[in-house]
PDB file of C-alpha atoms in Angstrom:
ATOM      1  CA  MET A   1     -11.516  14.271  -5.189  1.00 53.00           C
ATOM      2  CA  GLY A   2     -14.883  12.689  -4.306  1.00 52.00           C
ATOM      3  CA  SER A   3     -16.859  10.190  -6.333  1.00 51.00           C
ATOM      4  CA  ASP A   4     -19.775   7.787  -6.216  1.00 54.00           C
ATOM      5  CA  GLU A   5     -18.784   4.101  -6.160  1.00 50.00           C
ATOM      6  CA  GLY A   6     -20.904   3.399  -9.226  1.00 53.00           C
ATOM      7  CA  SER A   7     -18.893   5.903 -11.226  1.00 57.00           C
ATOM      8  CA  HIS A   8     -15.661   4.581  -9.739  1.00 53.00           C
ATOM      9  CA  ALA A   9     -16.527   0.981 -10.610  1.00 52.00           C
ATOM     10  CA  SER A  10     -17.414   1.875 -14.185  1.00 54.00           C
ATOM     11  CA  THR A  11     -14.210   3.799 -14.769  1.00 54.00           C
ATOM     12  CA  THR A  12     -12.169   0.996 -13.188  1.00 56.00           C
ATOM     13  CA  SER A  13     -13.590  -1.767 -15.368  1.00 54.00           C
ATOM     14  CA  VAL A  14     -14.126  -0.082 -18.762  1.00 55.00           C
ATOM     15  CA  PRO A  15     -10.434   0.661 -19.544  1.00 53.00           C
ATOM     16  CA  LEU A  16      -9.525  -2.990 -18.922  1.00 57.00           C
ATOM     17  CA  ARG A  17     -10.744  -3.839 -22.391  1.00 57.00           C
ATOM     18  CA  GLY A  18      -7.472  -2.363 -23.632  1.00 58.00           C
ATOM     19  CA  ALA A  19      -3.817  -2.834 -22.772  1.00 78.00           C
ATOM     20  CA  VAL A  20      -3.976  -1.487 -19.213  1.00 88.00           C
ATOM     21  CA  THR A  21      -1.549  -2.517 -16.484  1.00 93.00           C
ATOM     22  CA  ILE A  22      -2.133  -0.004 -13.656  1.00 95.00           C
ATOM     23  CA  VAL A  23      -5.219   1.976 -12.627  1.00 93.00           C
ATOM     24  CA  ASN A  24      -4.385   5.037 -10.520  1.00 93.00           C
ATOM     25  CA  GLU A  25      -7.201   6.283  -8.254  1.00 91.00           C
ATOM     26  CA  ALA A  26      -6.402   9.386  -6.199  1.00 88.00           C
ATOM     27  CA  LEU A  27      -9.940   9.806  -4.918  1.00 85.00           C
ATOM     28  CA  GLY A  28     -12.340   9.060  -2.104  1.00 82.00           C
ATOM     29  CA  THR A  29     -15.842   7.748  -2.660  1.00 79.00           C
ATOM     30  CA  LEU A  30     -19.076   8.591  -0.898  1.00 77.00           C
ATOM     31  CA  ASN A  31     -20.208   5.001  -0.446  1.00 82.00           C
ATOM     32  CA  ASN A  32     -19.071   1.368  -0.491  1.00 85.00           C
ATOM     33  CA  THR A  33     -20.792  -1.065  -2.860  1.00 86.00           C
ATOM     34  CA  PRO A  34     -20.432  -4.707  -3.951  1.00 89.00           C
ATOM     35  CA  PHE A  35     -20.321  -3.419  -7.545  1.00 89.00           C
ATOM     36  CA  ALA A  36     -17.141  -1.482  -6.842  1.00 88.00           C
ATOM     37  CA  GLN A  37     -15.452  -4.439  -5.122  1.00 90.00           C
ATOM     38  CA  ALA A  38     -16.461  -6.603  -8.079  1.00 91.00           C
ATOM     39  CA  ALA A  39     -14.814  -4.109 -10.439  1.00 90.00           C
ATOM     40  CA  VAL A  40     -11.592  -4.351  -8.455  1.00 92.00           C
ATOM     41  CA  GLU A  41     -11.803  -8.159  -8.479  1.00 92.00           C
ATOM     42  CA  TYR A  42     -12.260  -8.049 -12.253  1.00 92.00           C
ATOM     43  CA  ALA A  43      -9.216  -5.812 -12.632  1.00 92.00           C
ATOM     44  CA  PHE A  44      -7.172  -8.166 -10.437  1.00 93.00           C
ATOM     45  CA  SER A  45      -8.238 -11.208 -12.468  1.00 91.00           C
ATOM     46  CA  GLU A  46      -7.125  -9.424 -15.643  1.00 91.00           C
ATOM     47  CA  GLY A  47      -3.716  -8.733 -14.123  1.00 93.00           C
ATOM     48  CA  VAL A  48      -4.392  -5.028 -13.570  1.00 94.00           C
ATOM     49  CA  LEU A  49      -3.085  -3.381 -10.398  1.00 96.00           C
ATOM     50  CA  VAL A  50      -5.343  -0.789  -8.724  1.00 95.00           C
ATOM     51  CA  VAL A  51      -3.463   1.863  -6.717  1.00 97.00           C
ATOM     52  CA  ALA A  52      -5.650   4.053  -4.498  1.00 95.00           C
ATOM     53  CA  SER A  53      -5.292   6.913  -2.035  1.00 94.00           C
ATOM     54  CA  ALA A  54      -5.468   6.450   1.724  1.00 92.00           C
ATOM     55  CA  ALA A  55      -7.096   9.944   1.707  1.00 90.00           C
ATOM     56  CA  ASP A  56      -6.011  13.242   3.183  1.00 87.00           C
ATOM     57  CA  GLU A  57      -7.599  13.767   6.622  1.00 84.00           C
ATOM     58  CA  GLN A  58      -4.873  12.500   9.018  1.00 85.00           C
ATOM     59  CA  SER A  59      -7.495  10.044  10.184  1.00 85.00           C
ATOM     60  CA  TYR A  60      -7.972   6.362  10.976  1.00 84.00           C
ATOM     61  CA  HIS A  61     -11.234   6.072   9.050  1.00 80.00           C
ATOM     62  CA  HIS A  62     -11.790   3.741   6.093  1.00 83.00           C
ATOM     63  CA  ASN A  63     -11.573   5.536   2.766  1.00 87.00           C
ATOM     64  CA  TYR A  64     -12.798   3.732  -0.327  1.00 90.00           C
ATOM     65  CA  PRO A  65     -11.715   2.535  -2.869  1.00 90.00           C
ATOM     66  CA  ALA A  66      -8.381   2.153  -1.038  1.00 91.00           C
ATOM     67  CA  GLN A  67      -9.949  -0.136   1.581  1.00 91.00           C
ATOM     68  CA  TYR A  68     -11.198  -2.702  -0.921  1.00 92.00           C
ATOM     69  CA  GLU A  69      -9.622  -6.123  -1.113  1.00 93.00           C
ATOM     70  CA  ARG A  70      -6.749  -6.412  -3.623  1.00 94.00           C
ATOM     71  CA  VAL A  71      -6.118  -2.667  -3.847  1.00 96.00           C
ATOM     72  CA  PHE A  72      -2.728  -1.122  -3.074  1.00 96.00           C
ATOM     73  CA  TRP A  73      -3.257   1.490  -0.316  1.00 95.00           C
ATOM     74  CA  ALA A  74      -0.921   4.503  -0.640  1.00 94.00           C
ATOM     75  CA  ASN A  75      -0.232   7.049   2.093  1.00 93.00           C
ATOM     76  CA  SER A  76       2.444   9.731   2.418  1.00 94.00           C
ATOM     77  CA  ILE A  77       5.620  10.546   4.312  1.00 93.00           C
ATOM     78  CA  ARG A  78       7.383  13.871   3.862  1.00 89.00           C
ATOM     79  CA  PRO A  79      10.466  15.941   4.793  1.00 87.00           C
ATOM     80  CA  GLU A  80      10.735  18.596   7.506  1.00 83.00           C
ATOM     81  CA  ASP A  81       8.873  21.883   6.992  1.00 73.00           C
ATOM     82  CA  GLY A  82      11.526  24.119   8.609  1.00 71.00           C
ATOM     83  CA  THR A  83       9.114  25.386  11.268  1.00 76.00           C
ATOM     84  CA  LEU A  84       7.364  22.664  13.255  1.00 78.00           C
ATOM     85  CA  VAL A  85      10.169  20.277  12.299  1.00 81.00           C
ATOM     86  CA  THR A  86      13.683  21.630  11.725  1.00 83.00           C
ATOM     87  CA  ALA A  87      15.789  18.452  11.946  1.00 80.00           C
ATOM     88  CA  PRO A  88      16.535  17.055   8.448  1.00 79.00           C
ATOM     89  CA  THR A  89      14.347  14.046   7.760  1.00 83.00           C
ATOM     90  CA  ASN A  90      12.213  12.523   5.046  1.00 80.00           C
ATOM     91  CA  LEU A  91      10.431  10.087   7.351  1.00 88.00           C
ATOM     92  CA  LEU A  92       7.561  12.113   8.813  1.00 87.00           C
ATOM     93  CA  LEU A  93       4.043  10.826   8.446  1.00 89.00           C
ATOM     94  CA  ASN A  94       2.398  13.567   6.435  1.00 87.00           C
ATOM     95  CA  GLY A  95       0.007  15.729   8.443  1.00 83.00           C
ATOM     96  CA  CYS A  96      -2.623  15.292   5.733  1.00 87.00           C
ATOM     97  CA  THR A  97      -2.468  11.550   5.131  1.00 90.00           C
ATOM     98  CA  ASN A  98      -4.562   8.753   6.620  1.00 92.00           C
ATOM     99  CA  PHE A  99      -3.279   5.677   8.423  1.00 93.00           C
ATOM    100  CA  GLY A 100      -4.618   2.350   9.663  1.00 92.00           C
ATOM    101  CA  GLY A 101      -4.215  -1.399   9.798  1.00 90.00           C
ATOM    102  CA  LYS A 102      -4.282  -1.740   6.001  1.00 91.00           C
ATOM    103  CA  ALA A 103      -1.157   0.423   5.620  1.00 93.00           C
ATOM    104  CA  GLN A 104       1.174  -1.244   3.121  1.00 95.00           C
ATOM    105  CA  VAL A 105       4.064   1.012   2.079  1.00 96.00           C
ATOM    106  CA  ALA A 106       4.513   4.744   2.711  1.00 96.00           C
ATOM    107  CA  ILE A 107       5.404   6.867  -0.310  1.00 96.00           C
ATOM    108  CA  ALA A 108       7.712   9.890  -0.034  1.00 94.00           C
ATOM    109  CA  SER A 109       5.889  12.979  -1.302  1.00 92.00           C
ATOM    110  CA  THR A 110       5.573  16.659  -0.491  1.00 86.00           C
ATOM    111  CA  ALA A 111       1.785  16.805  -0.722  1.00 85.00           C
ATOM    112  CA  CYS A 112      -0.852  14.448   0.689  1.00 88.00           C
ATOM    113  CA  SER A 113      -1.945  10.894  -0.141  1.00 91.00           C
ATOM    114  CA  SER A 114      -3.124  11.949  -3.590  1.00 91.00           C
ATOM    115  CA  GLU A 115       0.421  12.799  -4.684  1.00 94.00           C
ATOM    116  CA  ALA A 116       1.672   9.649  -2.977  1.00 95.00           C
ATOM    117  CA  THR A 117      -0.782   7.621  -5.064  1.00 96.00           C
ATOM    118  CA  GLU A 118       0.574   9.000  -8.338  1.00 95.00           C
ATOM    119  CA  ARG A 119       4.148   8.437  -7.196  1.00 96.00           C
ATOM    120  CA  ALA A 120       3.331   4.876  -6.157  1.00 97.00           C
ATOM    121  CA  SER A 121       1.803   4.183  -9.568  1.00 97.00           C
ATOM    122  CA  GLY A 122       4.986   5.504 -11.165  1.00 97.00           C
ATOM    123  CA  MET A 123       7.091   3.173  -9.013  1.00 98.00           C
ATOM    124  CA  PHE A 124       4.925   0.212  -9.968  1.00 98.00           C
ATOM    125  CA  ALA A 125       5.304   1.230 -13.625  1.00 98.00           C
ATOM    126  CA  LEU A 126       9.082   0.943 -13.182  1.00 98.00           C
ATOM    127  CA  LEU A 127       8.617  -2.619 -11.881  1.00 98.00           C
ATOM    128  CA  TYR A 128       6.473  -3.614 -14.853  1.00 97.00           C
ATOM    129  CA  SER A 129       8.898  -1.953 -17.254  1.00 97.00           C
ATOM    130  CA  ALA A 130      11.829  -3.827 -15.721  1.00 98.00           C
ATOM    131  CA  ALA A 131       9.906  -7.109 -15.976  1.00 97.00           C
ATOM    132  CA  MET A 132       9.072  -6.458 -19.635  1.00 97.00           C
ATOM    133  CA  ASN A 133      12.767  -5.810 -20.320  1.00 98.00           C
ATOM    134  CA  GLU A 134      13.662  -9.104 -18.660  1.00 97.00           C
ATOM    135  CA  ILE A 135      11.056 -10.894 -20.775  1.00 97.00           C
ATOM    136  CA  ASP A 136      12.495  -9.345 -23.959  1.00 97.00           C
ATOM    137  CA  ARG A 137      15.956 -10.548 -22.908  1.00 97.00           C
ATOM    138  CA  GLY A 138      14.637 -14.074 -22.404  1.00 96.00           C
ATOM    139  CA  ASN A 139      15.323 -14.060 -18.664  1.00 96.00           C
ATOM    140  CA  LEU A 140      11.682 -14.107 -17.541  1.00 95.00           C
ATOM    141  CA  THR A 141       8.335 -15.200 -18.906  1.00 95.00           C
ATOM    142  CA  ALA A 142       4.993 -13.468 -18.569  1.00 94.00           C
ATOM    143  CA  HIS A 143       2.860 -14.429 -15.582  1.00 94.00           C
ATOM    144  CA  PRO A 144       1.166 -17.735 -16.514  1.00 92.00           C
ATOM    145  CA  ILE A 145      -2.268 -16.738 -15.214  1.00 91.00           C
ATOM    146  CA  THR A 146      -2.606 -13.048 -16.083  1.00 90.00           C
ATOM    147  CA  GLY A 147      -0.344 -12.889 -19.116  1.00 91.00           C
ATOM    148  CA  LYS A 148       1.116  -9.636 -17.794  1.00 93.00           C
ATOM    149  CA  ALA A 149       4.809  -9.069 -17.087  1.00 95.00           C
ATOM    150  CA  LEU A 150       3.969  -9.254 -13.366  1.00 96.00           C
ATOM    151  CA  SER A 151       0.783 -10.075 -11.507  1.00 96.00           C
ATOM    152  CA  PRO A 152      -0.694  -7.425  -9.167  1.00 96.00           C
ATOM    153  CA  ASN A 153       0.158  -9.620  -6.195  1.00 96.00           C
ATOM    154  CA  GLU A 154       3.782 -10.017  -7.314  1.00 97.00           C
ATOM    155  CA  SER A 155       4.237  -6.273  -7.751  1.00 97.00           C
ATOM    156  CA  ILE A 156       2.768  -5.519  -4.307  1.00 97.00           C
ATOM    157  CA  GLN A 157       4.940  -8.219  -2.695  1.00 96.00           C
ATOM    158  CA  LEU A 158       8.011  -6.668  -4.333  1.00 97.00           C
ATOM    159  CA  MET A 159       7.149  -3.216  -3.030  1.00 97.00           C
ATOM    160  CA  GLN A 160       6.472  -4.474   0.514  1.00 97.00           C
ATOM    161  CA  MET A 161       9.495  -6.748   0.883  1.00 96.00           C
ATOM    162  CA  THR A 162      11.973  -4.085  -0.276  1.00 97.00           C
ATOM    163  CA  ALA A 163      10.589  -1.163   1.781  1.00 97.00           C
ATOM    164  CA  ASP A 164      12.907   0.556   4.253  1.00 96.00           C
ATOM    165  CA  ASP A 165      11.532  -0.013   7.749  1.00 96.00           C
ATOM    166  CA  ILE A 166      10.665   3.143   9.716  1.00 94.00           C
ATOM    167  CA  ASP A 167      11.213   2.661  13.451  1.00 94.00           C
ATOM    168  CA  PHE A 168      11.181   5.626  15.832  1.00 90.00           C
ATOM    169  CA  SER A 169       9.847   3.726  18.845  1.00 88.00           C
ATOM    170  CA  SER A 170      12.850   4.799  20.940  1.00 87.00           C
ATOM    171  CA  GLY A 171      12.451   8.530  20.365  1.00 83.00           C
ATOM    172  CA  LEU A 172       9.452  10.524  19.179  1.00 84.00           C
ATOM    173  CA  SER A 173      10.507  14.092  20.013  1.00 84.00           C
ATOM    174  CA  LEU A 174      11.219  16.501  17.147  1.00 82.00           C
ATOM    175  CA  ASP A 175      13.100  19.804  17.072  1.00 84.00           C
ATOM    176  CA  PHE A 176      11.243  22.894  15.898  1.00 82.00           C
ATOM    177  CA  ASP A 177      11.914  26.573  15.267  1.00 84.00           C
ATOM    178  CA  PRO A 178      13.212  28.299  18.482  1.00 86.00           C
ATOM    179  CA  GLN A 179      11.256  31.451  17.644  1.00 86.00           C
ATOM    180  CA  LEU A 180       8.097  29.376  17.579  1.00 83.00           C
ATOM    181  CA  ALA A 181       9.029  27.999  21.002  1.00 83.00           C
ATOM    182  CA  LEU A 182       9.222  31.540  22.363  1.00 87.00           C
ATOM    183  CA  LEU A 183       5.777  32.379  21.029  1.00 87.00           C
ATOM    184  CA  LEU A 184       4.245  29.085  22.181  1.00 87.00           C
ATOM    185  CA  PRO A 185       6.248  27.832  25.176  1.00 85.00           C
ATOM    186  CA  GLN A 186       3.905  24.888  25.799  1.00 86.00           C
ATOM    187  CA  LEU A 187       4.257  23.596  22.243  1.00 82.00           C
ATOM    188  CA  THR A 188       5.754  20.154  21.639  1.00 81.00           C
ATOM    189  CA  SER A 189       6.426  18.364  18.373  1.00 79.00           C
ATOM    190  CA  ASP A 190       6.386  14.565  18.245  1.00 83.00           C
ATOM    191  CA  ARG A 191       6.461  11.877  15.598  1.00 85.00           C
ATOM    192  CA  PHE A 192       3.731   9.333  15.083  1.00 89.00           C
ATOM    193  CA  PRO A 193       4.831   6.212  17.030  1.00 90.00           C
ATOM    194  CA  THR A 194       6.161   3.941  14.304  1.00 93.00           C
ATOM    195  CA  HIS A 195       7.907   0.745  15.372  1.00 93.00           C
ATOM    196  CA  ALA A 196       9.970  -2.088  13.925  1.00 95.00           C
ATOM    197  CA  GLY A 197       8.188  -4.194  11.341  1.00 95.00           C
ATOM    198  CA  HIS A 198       4.712  -3.440  10.087  1.00 95.00           C
ATOM    199  CA  ASP A 199       2.842  -0.619  11.809  1.00 95.00           C
ATOM    200  CA  LYS A 200      -0.388   1.252  11.144  1.00 94.00           C
ATOM    201  CA  TYR A 201       1.334   4.513  10.198  1.00 94.00           C
ATOM    202  CA  THR A 202       3.865   3.513   7.532  1.00 95.00           C
ATOM    203  CA  GLY A 203       3.039  -0.142   6.858  1.00 96.00           C
ATOM    204  CA  TYR A 204       6.236  -2.018   5.988  1.00 96.00           C
ATOM    205  CA  GLY A 205       8.169   1.251   5.658  1.00 96.00           C
ATOM    206  CA  ARG A 206       9.219   3.732   2.984  1.00 96.00           C
ATOM    207  CA  ALA A 207       9.061   2.518  -0.605  1.00 97.00           C
ATOM    208  CA  ASN A 208      12.472   1.829  -2.091  1.00 97.00           C
ATOM    209  CA  ALA A 209      11.925   1.863  -5.846  1.00 97.00           C
ATOM    210  CA  ALA A 210      15.559   1.105  -6.734  1.00 97.00           C
ATOM    211  CA  GLU A 211      15.662  -1.988  -4.533  1.00 98.00           C
ATOM    212  CA  ALA A 212      12.281  -3.187  -5.803  1.00 98.00           C
ATOM    213  CA  VAL A 213      13.368  -2.856  -9.438  1.00 98.00           C
ATOM    214  CA  ALA A 214      16.607  -4.725  -8.650  1.00 97.00           C
ATOM    215  CA  ARG A 215      14.525  -7.699  -7.448  1.00 96.00           C
ATOM    216  CA  VAL A 216      12.772  -8.028 -10.817  1.00 97.00           C
ATOM    217  CA  ALA A 217      15.006 -10.847 -11.996  1.00 94.00           C
ATOM    218  CA  PRO A 218      15.047 -14.650 -12.151  1.00 93.00           C
ATOM    219  CA  GLY A 219      14.979 -16.152  -8.677  1.00 91.00           C
ATOM    220  CA  THR A 220      14.145 -12.949  -6.791  1.00 94.00           C
ATOM    221  CA  ILE A 221      10.481 -12.310  -7.629  1.00 94.00           C
ATOM    222  CA  PRO A 222       8.675 -13.420  -4.460  1.00 92.00           C
ATOM    223  CA  PRO A 223       5.855 -15.985  -4.242  1.00 93.00           C
ATOM    224  CA  GLU A 224       2.288 -14.704  -4.188  1.00 94.00           C
ATOM    225  CA  ALA A 225       0.263 -14.919  -0.984  1.00 92.00           C
ATOM    226  CA  GLU A 226      -2.979 -13.456   0.290  1.00 91.00           C
ATOM    227  CA  ILE A 227      -5.697 -14.119   2.860  1.00 91.00           C
ATOM    228  CA  VAL A 228      -9.095 -14.224   1.197  1.00 90.00           C
ATOM    229  CA  SER A 229     -11.233 -14.887   4.295  1.00 92.00           C
ATOM    230  CA  PRO A 230     -11.962 -13.219   6.619  1.00 92.00           C
ATOM    231  CA  VAL A 231     -11.806 -10.037   4.569  1.00 89.00           C
ATOM    232  CA  TRP A 232     -10.605  -6.650   5.769  1.00 86.00           C
ATOM    233  CA  HIS A 233     -12.750  -5.059   8.475  1.00 86.00           C
ATOM    234  CA  ASP A 234     -14.903  -8.146   9.109  1.00 89.00           C
ATOM    235  CA  VAL A 235     -16.139  -7.930  12.687  1.00 90.00           C
ATOM    236  CA  ILE A 236     -15.668 -11.293  14.452  1.00 92.00           C
ATOM    237  CA  ASP A 237     -17.313 -11.791  17.851  1.00 94.00           C
ATOM    238  CA  PRO A 238     -15.468 -14.662  19.604  1.00 92.00           C
ATOM    239  CA  SER A 239     -18.502 -15.362  21.790  1.00 95.00           C
ATOM    240  CA  VAL A 240     -20.470 -16.085  18.600  1.00 94.00           C
ATOM    241  CA  THR A 241     -17.634 -17.484  16.477  1.00 93.00           C
ATOM    242  CA  PRO A 242     -15.149 -19.174  18.849  1.00 94.00           C
ATOM    243  CA  LEU A 243     -13.449 -20.977  15.926  1.00 93.00           C
ATOM    244  CA  LEU A 244     -12.544 -19.147  12.746  1.00 90.00           C
ATOM    245  CA  ASP A 245     -11.378 -20.572   9.438  1.00 92.00           C
ATOM    246  CA  VAL A 246      -8.595 -18.540   7.826  1.00 90.00           C
ATOM    247  CA  VAL A 247      -8.571 -19.135   4.077  1.00 93.00           C
ATOM    248  CA  GLY A 248      -5.717 -18.033   1.881  1.00 92.00           C
ATOM    249  CA  THR A 249      -3.839 -18.741  -1.309  1.00 91.00           C
ATOM    250  CA  ALA A 250      -0.150 -19.082  -2.074  1.00 91.00           C
ATOM    251  CA  ALA A 251       1.707 -19.741  -5.304  1.00 91.00           C
ATOM    252  CA  ALA A 252       5.231 -19.583  -6.706  1.00 92.00           C
ATOM    253  CA  HIS A 253       4.635 -19.773 -10.447  1.00 89.00           C
ATOM    254  CA  ARG A 254       8.215 -18.722 -11.162  1.00 87.00           C
ATOM    255  CA  ASN A 255       9.703 -21.408  -8.913  1.00 84.00           C
ATOM    256  CA  ALA A 256       7.799 -24.562  -9.933  1.00 80.00           C
ATOM    257  CA  ASN A 257       5.353 -23.791  -7.094  1.00 81.00           C
ATOM    258  CA  GLU A 258       7.930 -24.699  -4.472  1.00 85.00           C
ATOM    259  CA  PHE A 259       7.543 -22.510  -1.400  1.00 86.00           C
ATOM    260  CA  GLU A 260       7.059 -22.481   2.350  1.00 85.00           C
ATOM    261  CA  TYR A 261       4.697 -20.277   4.324  1.00 84.00           C
ATOM    262  CA  THR A 262       3.853 -19.326   7.886  1.00 84.00           C
ATOM    263  CA  VAL A 263       0.500 -18.011   9.097  1.00 81.00           C
ATOM    264  CA  GLU A 264       0.918 -15.361  11.793  1.00 79.00           C
ATOM    265  CA  TRP A 265      -1.764 -13.695  13.919  1.00 74.00           C
TER     266      TRP A 265
END
């Protein structure tokens, strides 16, 4: 689905006047505007998580609104198709999903990034539901800044830290239908080169909703952390800017703000 960023920004901000927790955006926009980023910032400040599609072109390009700051970027992994891939697996980067440095967590789906976006929103809804249950039981309190059961940053941290890593750096070859091999003897079938840890194809790995929900409990909700400057896709020329300030925030509201952090680059 395509949209203009003005329309996207309006539809992102207007519903926040009600009891909204998650905004699901399976779309790609035709432009990139400060107004749209401001709408996302407003949603974030109100404790509303924006989940957006990486887009469906098997491309490295930047699709908005998924590329905005403070948006969860959803792309897709899928099972074998029985023809080009015959070995049982559910860890293939979907042939119609985008990838890139902003990859966060890959979502298992049978269609493209649009379906992955809806599934991701459903997984986040499970996290918020679990947190609300814990609040009702007296085990947790609402987030002190947003007033929501979880903050957007907390929910994203939960999803990232519990993802199952996808590492096929030692073997990329895939089996495919022997009849297809007879018709096309030069054909090969390979995986995208994922590796241990974060990579540009599957981010931190495949989302594990059960493990993420299990972490919604006292003592296991992670601290919040983000880099606010430089922002995504800033172009830094070291000959012009030999020294660069990296500005970020960190907080552990559920642990008396006691935490440690490491900046890696």
